[in-house]
mmCIF file of C-alpha atoms in Angstrom:
data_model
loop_
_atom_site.group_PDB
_atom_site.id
_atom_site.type_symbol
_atom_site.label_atom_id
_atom_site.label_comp_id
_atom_site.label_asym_id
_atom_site.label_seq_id
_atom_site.Cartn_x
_atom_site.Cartn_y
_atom_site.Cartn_z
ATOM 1 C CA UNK A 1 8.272 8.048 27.979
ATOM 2 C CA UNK A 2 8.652 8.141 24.080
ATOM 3 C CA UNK A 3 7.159 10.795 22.256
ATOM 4 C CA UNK A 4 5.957 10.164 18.391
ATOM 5 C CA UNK A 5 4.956 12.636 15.297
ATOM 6 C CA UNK A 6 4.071 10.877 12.311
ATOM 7 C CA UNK A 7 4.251 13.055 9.118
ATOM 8 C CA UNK A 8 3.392 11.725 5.982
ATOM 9 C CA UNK A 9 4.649 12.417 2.587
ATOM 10 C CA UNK A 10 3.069 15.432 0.348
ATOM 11 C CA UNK A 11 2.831 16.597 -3.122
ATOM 12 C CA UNK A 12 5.285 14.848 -4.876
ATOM 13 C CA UNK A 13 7.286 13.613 -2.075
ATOM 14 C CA UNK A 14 6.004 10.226 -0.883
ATOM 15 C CA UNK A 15 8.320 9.413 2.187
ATOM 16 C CA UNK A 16 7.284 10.351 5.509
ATOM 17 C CA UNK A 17 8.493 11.159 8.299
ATOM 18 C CA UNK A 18 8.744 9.434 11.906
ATOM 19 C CA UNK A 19 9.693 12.038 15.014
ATOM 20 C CA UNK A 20 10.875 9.661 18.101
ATOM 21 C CA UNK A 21 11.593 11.558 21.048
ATOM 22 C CA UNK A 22 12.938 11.029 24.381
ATOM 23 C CA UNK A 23 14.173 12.546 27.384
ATOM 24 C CA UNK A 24 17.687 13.980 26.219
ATOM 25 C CA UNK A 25 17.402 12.455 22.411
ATOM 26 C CA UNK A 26 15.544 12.685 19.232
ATOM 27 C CA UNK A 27 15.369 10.594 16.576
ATOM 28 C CA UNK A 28 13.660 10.786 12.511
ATOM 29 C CA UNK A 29 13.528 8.198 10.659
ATOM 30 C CA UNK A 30 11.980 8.811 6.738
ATOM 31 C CA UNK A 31 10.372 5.304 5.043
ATOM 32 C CA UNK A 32 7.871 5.359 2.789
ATOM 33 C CA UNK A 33 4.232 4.660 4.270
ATOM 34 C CA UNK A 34 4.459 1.093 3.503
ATOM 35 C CA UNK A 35 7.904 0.203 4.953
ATOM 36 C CA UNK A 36 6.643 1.587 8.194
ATOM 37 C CA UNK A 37 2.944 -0.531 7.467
ATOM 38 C CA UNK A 38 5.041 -3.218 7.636
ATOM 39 C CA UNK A 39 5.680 -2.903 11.197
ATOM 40 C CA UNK A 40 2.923 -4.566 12.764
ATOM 41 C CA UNK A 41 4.647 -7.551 12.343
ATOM 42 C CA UNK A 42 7.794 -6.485 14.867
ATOM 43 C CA UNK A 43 6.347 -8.959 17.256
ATOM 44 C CA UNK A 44 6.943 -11.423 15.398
ATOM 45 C CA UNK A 45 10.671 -10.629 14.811
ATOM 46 C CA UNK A 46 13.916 -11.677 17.635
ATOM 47 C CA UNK A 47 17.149 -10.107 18.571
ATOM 48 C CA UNK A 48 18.394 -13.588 18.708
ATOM 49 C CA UNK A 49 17.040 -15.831 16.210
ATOM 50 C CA UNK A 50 14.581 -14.346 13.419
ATOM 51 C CA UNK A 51 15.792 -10.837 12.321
ATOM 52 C CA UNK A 52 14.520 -7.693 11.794
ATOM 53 C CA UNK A 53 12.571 -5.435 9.610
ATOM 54 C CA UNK A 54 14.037 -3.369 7.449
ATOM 55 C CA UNK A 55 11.974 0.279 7.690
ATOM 56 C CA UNK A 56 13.200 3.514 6.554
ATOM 57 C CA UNK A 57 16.650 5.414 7.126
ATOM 58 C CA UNK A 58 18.520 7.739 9.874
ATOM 59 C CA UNK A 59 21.338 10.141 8.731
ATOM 60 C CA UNK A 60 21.305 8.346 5.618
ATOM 61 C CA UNK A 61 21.732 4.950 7.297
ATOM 62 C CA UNK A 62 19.365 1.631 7.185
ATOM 63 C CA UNK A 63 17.032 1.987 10.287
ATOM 64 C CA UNK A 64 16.198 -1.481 11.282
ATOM 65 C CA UNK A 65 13.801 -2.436 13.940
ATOM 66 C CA UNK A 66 13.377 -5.394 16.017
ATOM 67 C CA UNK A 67 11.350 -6.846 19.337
ATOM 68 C CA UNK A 68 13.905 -7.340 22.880
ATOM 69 C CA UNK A 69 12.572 -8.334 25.865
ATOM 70 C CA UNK A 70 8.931 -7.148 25.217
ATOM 71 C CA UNK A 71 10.443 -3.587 23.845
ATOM 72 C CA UNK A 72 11.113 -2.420 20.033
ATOM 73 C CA UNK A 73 14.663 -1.738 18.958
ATOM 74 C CA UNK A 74 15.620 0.540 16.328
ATOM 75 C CA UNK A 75 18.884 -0.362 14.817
ATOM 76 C CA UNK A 76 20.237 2.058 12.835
ATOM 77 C CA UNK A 77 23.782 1.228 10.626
ATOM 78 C CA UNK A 78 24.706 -0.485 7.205
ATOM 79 C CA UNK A 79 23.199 -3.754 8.788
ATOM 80 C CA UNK A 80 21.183 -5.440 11.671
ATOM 81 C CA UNK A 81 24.580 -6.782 13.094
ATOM 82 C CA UNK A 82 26.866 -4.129 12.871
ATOM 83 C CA UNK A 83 24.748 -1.240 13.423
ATOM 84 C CA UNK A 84 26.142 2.131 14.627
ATOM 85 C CA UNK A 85 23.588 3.571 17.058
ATOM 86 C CA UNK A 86 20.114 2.081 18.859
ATOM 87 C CA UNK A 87 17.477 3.655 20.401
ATOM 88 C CA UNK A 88 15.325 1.287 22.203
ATOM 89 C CA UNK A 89 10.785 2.452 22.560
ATOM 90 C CA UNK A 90 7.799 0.549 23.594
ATOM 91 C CA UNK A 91 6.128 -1.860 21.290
ATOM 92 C CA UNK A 92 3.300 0.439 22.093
ATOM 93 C CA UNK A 93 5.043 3.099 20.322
ATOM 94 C CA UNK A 94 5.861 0.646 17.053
ATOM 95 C CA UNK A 95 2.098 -0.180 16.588
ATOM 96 C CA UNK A 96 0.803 3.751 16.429
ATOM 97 C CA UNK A 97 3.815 4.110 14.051
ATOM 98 C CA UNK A 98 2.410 1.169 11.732
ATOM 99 C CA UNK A 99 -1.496 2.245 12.375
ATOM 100 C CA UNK A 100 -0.502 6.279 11.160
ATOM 101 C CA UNK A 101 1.489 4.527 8.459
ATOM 102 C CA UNK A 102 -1.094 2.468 7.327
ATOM 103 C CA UNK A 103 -3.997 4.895 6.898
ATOM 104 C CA UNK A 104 -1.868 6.805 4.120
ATOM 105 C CA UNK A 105 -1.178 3.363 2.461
ATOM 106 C CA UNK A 106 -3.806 3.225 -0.432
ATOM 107 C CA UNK A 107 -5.458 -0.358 -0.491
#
């Protein structure tokens, strides 16, 4: 079971703040609202053939996130092919990520 805090920016600091935790590990990754909005379209996205979506960075690496056998991968390194570290979450997870994200998105 994955855990999730969304935080959004304040004041004059517009990035927010994703909490991803785990049994054993913890994860934040810090996008502006709109970078994370943009993941509702992870299903549409392929370990294998289309790519990923560029969202946000972890310990001042790319975070980059991308659908696997009906779960979400985050990818986190200076690319989607030769990333450092992955943490892998339910696609469940990935759309209340984009839904919190896109409430603070103004239209």
């Amino acid at each position: 079971m994955v855990s999730m805090t969304f935080e959004a920016g304040r004041d004059m600091d517009p990035v927010a703040t994703v909490k991803l935790c785990g049994a054993g590990w913890e994860i934040n990754i810090r996008a502006i609202p709109a970078e994370f909005a943009r993941l509702t379209g992870i299903r549409d996205t392929d370990w294998e053939t289309s790519g990923s979506i560029g969202a946000g960075t972890c310990a001042g690496a790319p975070a980059f996130w991308v659908q696997h056998e009906g779960n979400a991968v985050i990818l986190v390194g200076q690319d989607d092919e030769t990333w450092d570290f992955a943490v892998t979450i339910p696609l469940e997870t990935v759309d209340e990520i984009a839904t919190a994200a896109s409430a603070t998105v103004p239209v």
